[in-house]
PDB file of C-alpha atoms and ligand atoms in Angstrom:
ATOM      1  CA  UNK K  26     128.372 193.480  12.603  1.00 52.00           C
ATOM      2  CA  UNK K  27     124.966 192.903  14.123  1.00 54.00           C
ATOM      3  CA  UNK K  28     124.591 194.496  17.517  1.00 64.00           C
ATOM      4  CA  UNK K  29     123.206 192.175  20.188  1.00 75.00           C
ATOM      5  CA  UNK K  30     122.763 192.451  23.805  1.00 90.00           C
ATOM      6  CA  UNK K  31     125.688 191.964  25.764  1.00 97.00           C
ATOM      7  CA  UNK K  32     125.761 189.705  29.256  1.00 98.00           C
ATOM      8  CA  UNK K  33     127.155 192.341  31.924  1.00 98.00           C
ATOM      9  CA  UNK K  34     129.040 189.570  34.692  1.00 98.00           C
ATOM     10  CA  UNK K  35     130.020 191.418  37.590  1.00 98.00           C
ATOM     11  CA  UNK K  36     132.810 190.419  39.386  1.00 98.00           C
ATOM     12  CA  UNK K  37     132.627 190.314  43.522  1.00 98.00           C
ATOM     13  CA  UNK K  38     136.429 190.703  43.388  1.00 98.00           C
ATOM     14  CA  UNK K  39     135.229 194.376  43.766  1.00 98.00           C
ATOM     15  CA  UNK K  40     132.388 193.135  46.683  1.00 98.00           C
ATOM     16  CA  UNK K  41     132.772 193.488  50.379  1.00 97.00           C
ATOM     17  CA  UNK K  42     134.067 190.070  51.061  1.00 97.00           C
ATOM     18  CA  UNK K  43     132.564 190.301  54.763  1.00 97.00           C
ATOM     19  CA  UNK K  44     128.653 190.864  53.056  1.00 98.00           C
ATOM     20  CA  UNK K  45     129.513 188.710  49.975  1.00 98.00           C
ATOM     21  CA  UNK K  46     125.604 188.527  50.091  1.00 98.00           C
ATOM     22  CA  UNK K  47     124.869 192.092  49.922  1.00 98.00           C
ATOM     23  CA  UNK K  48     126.847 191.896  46.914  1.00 98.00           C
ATOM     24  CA  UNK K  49     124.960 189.358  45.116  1.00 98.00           C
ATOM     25  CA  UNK K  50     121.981 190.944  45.952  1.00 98.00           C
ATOM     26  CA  UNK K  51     123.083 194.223  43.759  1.00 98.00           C
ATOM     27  CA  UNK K  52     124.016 191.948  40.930  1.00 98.00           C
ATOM     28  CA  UNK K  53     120.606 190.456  41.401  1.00 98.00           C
ATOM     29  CA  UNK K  54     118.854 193.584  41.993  1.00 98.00           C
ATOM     30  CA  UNK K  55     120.597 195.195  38.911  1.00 98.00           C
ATOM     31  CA  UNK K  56     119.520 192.315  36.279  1.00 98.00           C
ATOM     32  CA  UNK K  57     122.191 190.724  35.826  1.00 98.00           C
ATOM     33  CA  UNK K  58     122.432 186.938  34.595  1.00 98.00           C
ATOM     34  CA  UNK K  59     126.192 186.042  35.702  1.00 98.00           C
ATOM     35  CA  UNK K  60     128.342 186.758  38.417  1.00 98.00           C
ATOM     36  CA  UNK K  61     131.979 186.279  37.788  1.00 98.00           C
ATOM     37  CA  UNK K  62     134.171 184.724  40.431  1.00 98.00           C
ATOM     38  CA  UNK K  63     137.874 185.727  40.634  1.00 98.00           C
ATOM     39  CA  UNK K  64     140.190 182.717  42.517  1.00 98.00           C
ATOM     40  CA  UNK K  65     143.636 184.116  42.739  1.00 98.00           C
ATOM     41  CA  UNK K  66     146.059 181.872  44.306  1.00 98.00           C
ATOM     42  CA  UNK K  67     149.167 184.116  45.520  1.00 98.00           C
ATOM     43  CA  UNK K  68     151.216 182.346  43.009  1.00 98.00           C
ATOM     44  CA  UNK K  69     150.305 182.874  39.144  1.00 98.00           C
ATOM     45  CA  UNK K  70     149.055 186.624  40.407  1.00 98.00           C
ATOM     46  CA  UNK K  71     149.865 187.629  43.849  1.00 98.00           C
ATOM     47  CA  UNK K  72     146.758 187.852  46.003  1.00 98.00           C
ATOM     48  CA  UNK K  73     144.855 185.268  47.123  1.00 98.00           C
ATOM     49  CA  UNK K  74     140.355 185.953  47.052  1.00 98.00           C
ATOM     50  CA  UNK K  75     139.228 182.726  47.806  1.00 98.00           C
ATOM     51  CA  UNK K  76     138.174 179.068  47.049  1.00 98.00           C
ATOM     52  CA  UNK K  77     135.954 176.742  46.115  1.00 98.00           C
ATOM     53  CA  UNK K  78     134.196 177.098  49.438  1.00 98.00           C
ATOM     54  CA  UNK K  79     133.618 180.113  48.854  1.00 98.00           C
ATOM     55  CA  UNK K  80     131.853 179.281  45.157  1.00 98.00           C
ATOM     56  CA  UNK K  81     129.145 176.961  47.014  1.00 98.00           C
ATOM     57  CA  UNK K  82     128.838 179.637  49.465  1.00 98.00           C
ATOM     58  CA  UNK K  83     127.350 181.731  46.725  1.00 98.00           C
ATOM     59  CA  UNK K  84     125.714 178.578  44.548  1.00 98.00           C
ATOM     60  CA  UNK K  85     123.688 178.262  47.546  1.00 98.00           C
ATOM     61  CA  UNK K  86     122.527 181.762  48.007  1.00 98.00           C
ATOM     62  CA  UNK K  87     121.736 182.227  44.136  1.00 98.00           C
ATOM     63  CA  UNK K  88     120.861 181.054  40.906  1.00 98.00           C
ATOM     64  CA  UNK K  89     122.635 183.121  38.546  1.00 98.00           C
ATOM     65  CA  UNK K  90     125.190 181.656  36.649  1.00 99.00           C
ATOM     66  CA  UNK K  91     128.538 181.235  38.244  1.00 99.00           C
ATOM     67  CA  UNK K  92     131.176 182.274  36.048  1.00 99.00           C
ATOM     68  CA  UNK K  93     134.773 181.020  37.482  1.00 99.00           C
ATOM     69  CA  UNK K  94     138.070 182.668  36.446  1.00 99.00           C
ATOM     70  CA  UNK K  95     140.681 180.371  37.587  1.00 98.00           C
ATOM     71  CA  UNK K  96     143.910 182.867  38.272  1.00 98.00           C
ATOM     72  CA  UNK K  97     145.671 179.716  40.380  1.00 98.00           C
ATOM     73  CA  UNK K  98     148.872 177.297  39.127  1.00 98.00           C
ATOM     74  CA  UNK K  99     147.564 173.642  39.111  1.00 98.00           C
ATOM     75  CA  UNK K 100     143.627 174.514  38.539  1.00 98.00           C
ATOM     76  CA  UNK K 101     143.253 170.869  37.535  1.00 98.00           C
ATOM     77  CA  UNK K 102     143.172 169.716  41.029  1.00 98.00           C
ATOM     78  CA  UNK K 103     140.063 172.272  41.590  1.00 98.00           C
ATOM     79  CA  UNK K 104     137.783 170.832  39.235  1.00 98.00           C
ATOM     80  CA  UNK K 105     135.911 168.034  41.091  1.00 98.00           C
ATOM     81  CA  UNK K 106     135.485 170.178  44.232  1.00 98.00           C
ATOM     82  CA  UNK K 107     133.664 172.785  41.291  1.00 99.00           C
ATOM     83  CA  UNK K 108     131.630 170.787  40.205  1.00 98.00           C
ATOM     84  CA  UNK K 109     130.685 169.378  43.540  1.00 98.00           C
ATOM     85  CA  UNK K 110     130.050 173.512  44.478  1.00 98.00           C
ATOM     86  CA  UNK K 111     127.991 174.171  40.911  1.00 98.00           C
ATOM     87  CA  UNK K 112     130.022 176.167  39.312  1.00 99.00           C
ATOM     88  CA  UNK K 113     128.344 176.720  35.708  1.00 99.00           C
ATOM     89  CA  UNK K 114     131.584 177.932  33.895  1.00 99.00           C
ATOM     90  CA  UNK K 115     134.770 177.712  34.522  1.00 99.00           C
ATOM     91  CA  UNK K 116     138.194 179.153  32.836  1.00 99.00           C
ATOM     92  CA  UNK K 117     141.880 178.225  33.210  1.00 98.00           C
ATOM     93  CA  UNK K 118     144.541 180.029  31.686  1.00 98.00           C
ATOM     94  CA  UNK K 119     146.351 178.572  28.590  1.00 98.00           C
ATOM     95  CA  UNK K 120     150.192 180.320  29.874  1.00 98.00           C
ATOM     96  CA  UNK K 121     150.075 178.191  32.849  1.00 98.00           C
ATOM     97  CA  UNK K 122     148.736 175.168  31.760  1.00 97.00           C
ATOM     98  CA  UNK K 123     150.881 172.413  29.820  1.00 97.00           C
ATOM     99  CA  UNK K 124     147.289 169.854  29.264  1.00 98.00           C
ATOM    100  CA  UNK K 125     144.905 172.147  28.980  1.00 98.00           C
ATOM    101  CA  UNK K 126     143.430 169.908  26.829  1.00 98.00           C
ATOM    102  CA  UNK K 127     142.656 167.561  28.936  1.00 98.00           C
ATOM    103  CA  UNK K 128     141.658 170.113  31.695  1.00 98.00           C
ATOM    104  CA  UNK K 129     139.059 171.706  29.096  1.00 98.00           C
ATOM    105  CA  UNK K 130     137.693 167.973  28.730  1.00 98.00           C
ATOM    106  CA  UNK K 131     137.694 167.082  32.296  1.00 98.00           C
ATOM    107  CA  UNK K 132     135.505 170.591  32.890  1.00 98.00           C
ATOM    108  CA  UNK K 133     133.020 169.013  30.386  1.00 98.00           C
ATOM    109  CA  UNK K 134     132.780 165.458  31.351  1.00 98.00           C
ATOM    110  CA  UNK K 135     132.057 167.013  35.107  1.00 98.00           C
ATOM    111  CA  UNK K 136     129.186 168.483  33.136  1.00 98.00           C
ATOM    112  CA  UNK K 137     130.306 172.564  33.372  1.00 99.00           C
ATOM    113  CA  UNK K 138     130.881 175.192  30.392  1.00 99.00           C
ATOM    114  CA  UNK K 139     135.012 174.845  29.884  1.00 99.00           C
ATOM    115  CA  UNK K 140     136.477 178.404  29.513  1.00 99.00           C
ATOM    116  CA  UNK K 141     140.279 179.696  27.995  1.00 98.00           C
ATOM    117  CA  UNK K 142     141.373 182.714  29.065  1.00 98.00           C
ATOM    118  CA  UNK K 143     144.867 184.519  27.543  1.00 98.00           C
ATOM    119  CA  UNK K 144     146.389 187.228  29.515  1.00 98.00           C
ATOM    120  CA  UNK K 145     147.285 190.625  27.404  1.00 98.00           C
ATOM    121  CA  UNK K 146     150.512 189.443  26.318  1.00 98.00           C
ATOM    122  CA  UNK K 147     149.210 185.921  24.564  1.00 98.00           C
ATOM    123  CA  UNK K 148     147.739 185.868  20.996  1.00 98.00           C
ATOM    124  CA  UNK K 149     144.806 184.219  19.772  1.00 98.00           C
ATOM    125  CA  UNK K 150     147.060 182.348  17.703  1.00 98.00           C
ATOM    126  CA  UNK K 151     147.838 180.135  21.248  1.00 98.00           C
ATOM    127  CA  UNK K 152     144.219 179.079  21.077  1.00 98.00           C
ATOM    128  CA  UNK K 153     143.979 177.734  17.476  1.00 97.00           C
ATOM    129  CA  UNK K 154     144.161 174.107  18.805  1.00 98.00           C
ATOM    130  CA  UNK K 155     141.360 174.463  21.626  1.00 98.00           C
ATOM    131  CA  UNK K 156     138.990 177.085  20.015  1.00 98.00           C
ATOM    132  CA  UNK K 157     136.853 173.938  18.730  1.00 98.00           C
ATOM    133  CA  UNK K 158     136.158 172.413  22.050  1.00 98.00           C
ATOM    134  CA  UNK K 159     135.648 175.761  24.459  1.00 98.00           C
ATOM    135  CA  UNK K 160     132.457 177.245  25.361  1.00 98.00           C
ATOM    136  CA  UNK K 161     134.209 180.443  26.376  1.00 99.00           C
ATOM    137  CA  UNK K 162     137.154 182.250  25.586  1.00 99.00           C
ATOM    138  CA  UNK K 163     137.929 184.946  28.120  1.00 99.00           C
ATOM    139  CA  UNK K 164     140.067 187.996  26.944  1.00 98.00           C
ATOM    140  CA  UNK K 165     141.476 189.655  29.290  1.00 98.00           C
ATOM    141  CA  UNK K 166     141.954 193.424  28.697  1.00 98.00           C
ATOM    142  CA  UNK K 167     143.976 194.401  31.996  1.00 98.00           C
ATOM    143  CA  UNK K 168     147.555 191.958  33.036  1.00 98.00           C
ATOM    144  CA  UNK K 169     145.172 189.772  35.857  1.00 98.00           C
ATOM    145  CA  UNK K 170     145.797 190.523  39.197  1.00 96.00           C
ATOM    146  CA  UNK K 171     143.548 193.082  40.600  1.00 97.00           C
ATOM    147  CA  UNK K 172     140.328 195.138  40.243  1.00 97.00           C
ATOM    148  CA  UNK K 173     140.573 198.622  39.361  1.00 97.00           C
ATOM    149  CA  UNK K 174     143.055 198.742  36.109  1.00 98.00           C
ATOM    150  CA  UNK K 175     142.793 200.550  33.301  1.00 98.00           C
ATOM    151  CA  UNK K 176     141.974 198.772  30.167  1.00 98.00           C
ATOM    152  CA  UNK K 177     145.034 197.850  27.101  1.00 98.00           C
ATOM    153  CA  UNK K 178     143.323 198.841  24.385  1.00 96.00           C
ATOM    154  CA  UNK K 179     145.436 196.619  22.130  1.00 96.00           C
ATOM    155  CA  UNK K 180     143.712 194.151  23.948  1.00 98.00           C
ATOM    156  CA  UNK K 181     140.586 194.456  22.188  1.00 98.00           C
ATOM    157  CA  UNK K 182     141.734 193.613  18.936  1.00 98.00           C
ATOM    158  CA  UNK K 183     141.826 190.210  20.301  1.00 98.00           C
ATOM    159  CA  UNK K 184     138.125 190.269  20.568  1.00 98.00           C
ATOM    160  CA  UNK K 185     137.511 191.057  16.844  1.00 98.00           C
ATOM    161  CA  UNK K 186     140.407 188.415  15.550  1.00 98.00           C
ATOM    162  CA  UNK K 187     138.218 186.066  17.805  1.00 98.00           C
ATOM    163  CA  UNK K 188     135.072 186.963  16.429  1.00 98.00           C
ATOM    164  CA  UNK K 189     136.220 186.637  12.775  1.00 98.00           C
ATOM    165  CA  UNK K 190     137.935 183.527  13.475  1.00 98.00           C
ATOM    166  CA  UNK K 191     134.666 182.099  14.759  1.00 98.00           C
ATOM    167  CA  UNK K 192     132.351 183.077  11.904  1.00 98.00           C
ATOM    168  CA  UNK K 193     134.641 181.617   9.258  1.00 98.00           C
ATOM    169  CA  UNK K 194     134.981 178.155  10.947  1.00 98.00           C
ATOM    170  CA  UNK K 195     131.483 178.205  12.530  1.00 98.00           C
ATOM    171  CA  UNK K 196     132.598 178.041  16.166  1.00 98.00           C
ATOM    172  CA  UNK K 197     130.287 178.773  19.119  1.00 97.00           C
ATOM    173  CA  UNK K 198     131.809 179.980  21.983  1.00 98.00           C
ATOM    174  CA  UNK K 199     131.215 182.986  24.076  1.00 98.00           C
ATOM    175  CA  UNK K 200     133.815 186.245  23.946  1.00 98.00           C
ATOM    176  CA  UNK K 201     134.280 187.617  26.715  1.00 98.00           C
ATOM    177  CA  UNK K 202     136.698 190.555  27.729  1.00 98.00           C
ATOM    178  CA  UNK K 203     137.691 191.281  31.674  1.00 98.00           C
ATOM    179  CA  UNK K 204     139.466 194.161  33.108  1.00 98.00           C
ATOM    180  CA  UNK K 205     139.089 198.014  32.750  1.00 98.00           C
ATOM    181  CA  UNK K 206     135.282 197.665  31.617  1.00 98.00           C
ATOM    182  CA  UNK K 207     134.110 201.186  32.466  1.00 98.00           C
ATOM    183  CA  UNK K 208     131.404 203.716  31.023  1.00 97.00           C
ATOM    184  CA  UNK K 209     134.395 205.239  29.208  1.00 98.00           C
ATOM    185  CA  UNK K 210     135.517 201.945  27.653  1.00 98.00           C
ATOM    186  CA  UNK K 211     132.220 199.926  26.842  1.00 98.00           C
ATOM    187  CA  UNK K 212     131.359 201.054  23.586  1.00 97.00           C
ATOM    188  CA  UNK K 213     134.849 200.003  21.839  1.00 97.00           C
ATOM    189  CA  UNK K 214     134.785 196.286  23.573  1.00 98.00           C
ATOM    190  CA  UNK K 215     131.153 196.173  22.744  1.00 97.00           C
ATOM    191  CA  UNK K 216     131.662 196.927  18.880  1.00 97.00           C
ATOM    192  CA  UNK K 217     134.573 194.916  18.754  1.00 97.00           C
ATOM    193  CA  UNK K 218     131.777 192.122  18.908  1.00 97.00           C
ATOM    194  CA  UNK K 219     132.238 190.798  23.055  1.00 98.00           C
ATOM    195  CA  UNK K 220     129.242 188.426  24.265  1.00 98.00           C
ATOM    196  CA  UNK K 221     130.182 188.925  27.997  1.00 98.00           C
ATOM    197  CA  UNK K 222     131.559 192.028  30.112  1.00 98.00           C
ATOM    198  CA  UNK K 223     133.325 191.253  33.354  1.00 98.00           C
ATOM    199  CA  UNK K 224     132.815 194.484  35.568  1.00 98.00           C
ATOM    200  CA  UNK K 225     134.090 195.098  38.990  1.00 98.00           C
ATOM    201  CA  UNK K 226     135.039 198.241  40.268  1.00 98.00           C
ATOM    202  CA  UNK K 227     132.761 200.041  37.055  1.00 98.00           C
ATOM    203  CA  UNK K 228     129.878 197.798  39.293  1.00 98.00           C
ATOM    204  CA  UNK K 229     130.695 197.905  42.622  1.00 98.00           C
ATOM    205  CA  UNK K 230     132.155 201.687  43.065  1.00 98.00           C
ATOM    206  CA  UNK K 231     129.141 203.022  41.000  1.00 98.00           C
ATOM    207  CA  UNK K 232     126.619 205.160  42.788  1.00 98.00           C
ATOM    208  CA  UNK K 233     123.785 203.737  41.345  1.00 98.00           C
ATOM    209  CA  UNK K 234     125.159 199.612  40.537  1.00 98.00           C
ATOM    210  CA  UNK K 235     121.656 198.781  38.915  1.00 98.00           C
ATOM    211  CA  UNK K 236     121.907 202.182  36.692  1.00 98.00           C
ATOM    212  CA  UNK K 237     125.198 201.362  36.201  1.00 98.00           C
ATOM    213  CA  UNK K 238     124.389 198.460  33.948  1.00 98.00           C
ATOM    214  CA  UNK K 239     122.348 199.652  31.773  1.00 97.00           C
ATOM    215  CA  UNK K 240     124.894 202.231  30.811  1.00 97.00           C
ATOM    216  CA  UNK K 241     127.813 199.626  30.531  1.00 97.00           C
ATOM    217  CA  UNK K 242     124.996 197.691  27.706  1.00 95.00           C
ATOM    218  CA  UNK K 243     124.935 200.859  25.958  1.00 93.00           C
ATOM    219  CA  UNK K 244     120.761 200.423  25.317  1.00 77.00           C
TER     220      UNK K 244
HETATM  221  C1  DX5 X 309     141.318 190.855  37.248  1.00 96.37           C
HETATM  222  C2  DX5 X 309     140.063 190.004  37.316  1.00 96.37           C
HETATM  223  C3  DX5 X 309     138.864 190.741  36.939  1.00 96.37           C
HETATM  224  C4  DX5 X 309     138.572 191.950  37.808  1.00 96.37           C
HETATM  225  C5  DX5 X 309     138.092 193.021  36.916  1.00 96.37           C
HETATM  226  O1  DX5 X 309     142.433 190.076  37.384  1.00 96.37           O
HETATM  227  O2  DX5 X 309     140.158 188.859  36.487  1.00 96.37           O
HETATM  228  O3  DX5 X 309     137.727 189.896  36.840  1.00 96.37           O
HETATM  229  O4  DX5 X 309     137.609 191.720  38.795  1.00 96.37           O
HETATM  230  O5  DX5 X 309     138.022 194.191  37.638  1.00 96.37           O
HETATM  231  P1  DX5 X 309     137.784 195.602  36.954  1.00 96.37           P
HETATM  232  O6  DX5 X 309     136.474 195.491  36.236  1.00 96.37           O
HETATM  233  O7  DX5 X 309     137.757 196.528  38.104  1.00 96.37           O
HETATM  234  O8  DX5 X 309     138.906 195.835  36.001  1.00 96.37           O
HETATM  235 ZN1   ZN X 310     138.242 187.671  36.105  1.00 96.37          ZN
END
């Protein structure tokens, strides 16, 4: 497998939500091209972050991409208000969506990246019928929820059955895994062939954020 440089996408779920600024200025300040954005809605996991408010908020303040990881039941009725905020990518979750085909499409025709994410106890096999029509496919190596877990490794087979499956039928989306992403944990999600690490507390509770990264790229 060719090694490549991996996009490091910190998540703010880890940030001080009263200087949500100060925290995009680290991710800034650090190098980093995405910023991952955690809505949770107190019903498919049990805390709530915030909304799409809080995503124009941010798009107004930056111009790094805005990578959205929809934890909410009914994320179909978020989509227009997204788009309206300039979201770049966004990603439901196939367990709690019955169209998600049409979701995926809708996130398209409002002219965003459409993202499917699976939760540790999905297979990939779930995805067969939508891995032609994603731009991302979002593995997620902790049971969503919070910051701060410790990483399944069985989880990151996932990423290699994903990166297989898209060199044999010439697919393009991105991989990428979220939860548990830690100096201690990088170098197996890396070789296991991820295009995008989702890193909150490895990000925010690190002395040195900007150091940090370069460490989690493994340069
Ligand atoms: C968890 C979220 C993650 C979270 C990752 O449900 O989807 O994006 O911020 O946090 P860490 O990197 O601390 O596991
Ligand atoms: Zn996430």
């Amino acid at each position: 497998m060719m090694k490549k440089a991996i996009t490091i996408a910190p998540s703010v779920l880890s940030a001080d939500f009263v200087n949500m600024e100060q925290g995009i200025r680290l991710i800034e300040k650090a190098e980093c091209k995405w910023i991952h954005l955690d809505l949770m809605d107190g019903q498919f996991v049990p805390l709530i972050t915030f909304g799409t408010q809080m995503v124009k908020s941010i798009r107004g303040i930056t111009d790094l991409v805005l990578d959205v990881h929809l934890m909410i039941n009914s994320p179909e009725n978020q989509l227009d208000f997204l788009a309206e905020a300039g979201a770049d990518y966004v990603t439901v979750h196939v367990e709690n969506t019955v169209h998600t085909h049409r979701i995926l499409s809708r996130i398209k025709e409002l002219g965003m990246k459409a993202g499917i994410a699976v939760v540790p106890s999905t297979p990939v096999s779930a995805l067969s019928e939508l891995l032609g029509m994603v731009d991302l496919v979002l593995v997620m190596t902790v049971n969503p929820g919070f910051g701060g877990q410790k990483l399944i490794a069985s989880c990151v087979n996932k990423i290699k059955q994903l990166y297989d499956i898209r060199e044999r039928e010439g697919y393009s989306f991105l991989i990428s895994a979220d939860g548990g992403f830690n100096r201690e944990t990088a170098s197996s999600v890396r070789d296991a062939g991820i295009d995008v690490a989702v890193c909150g507390s490895s990000f925010f509770g690190a002395d040195d954020p900007s150091a940090e990264v370069v460490v989690l790229q493994g340069k």
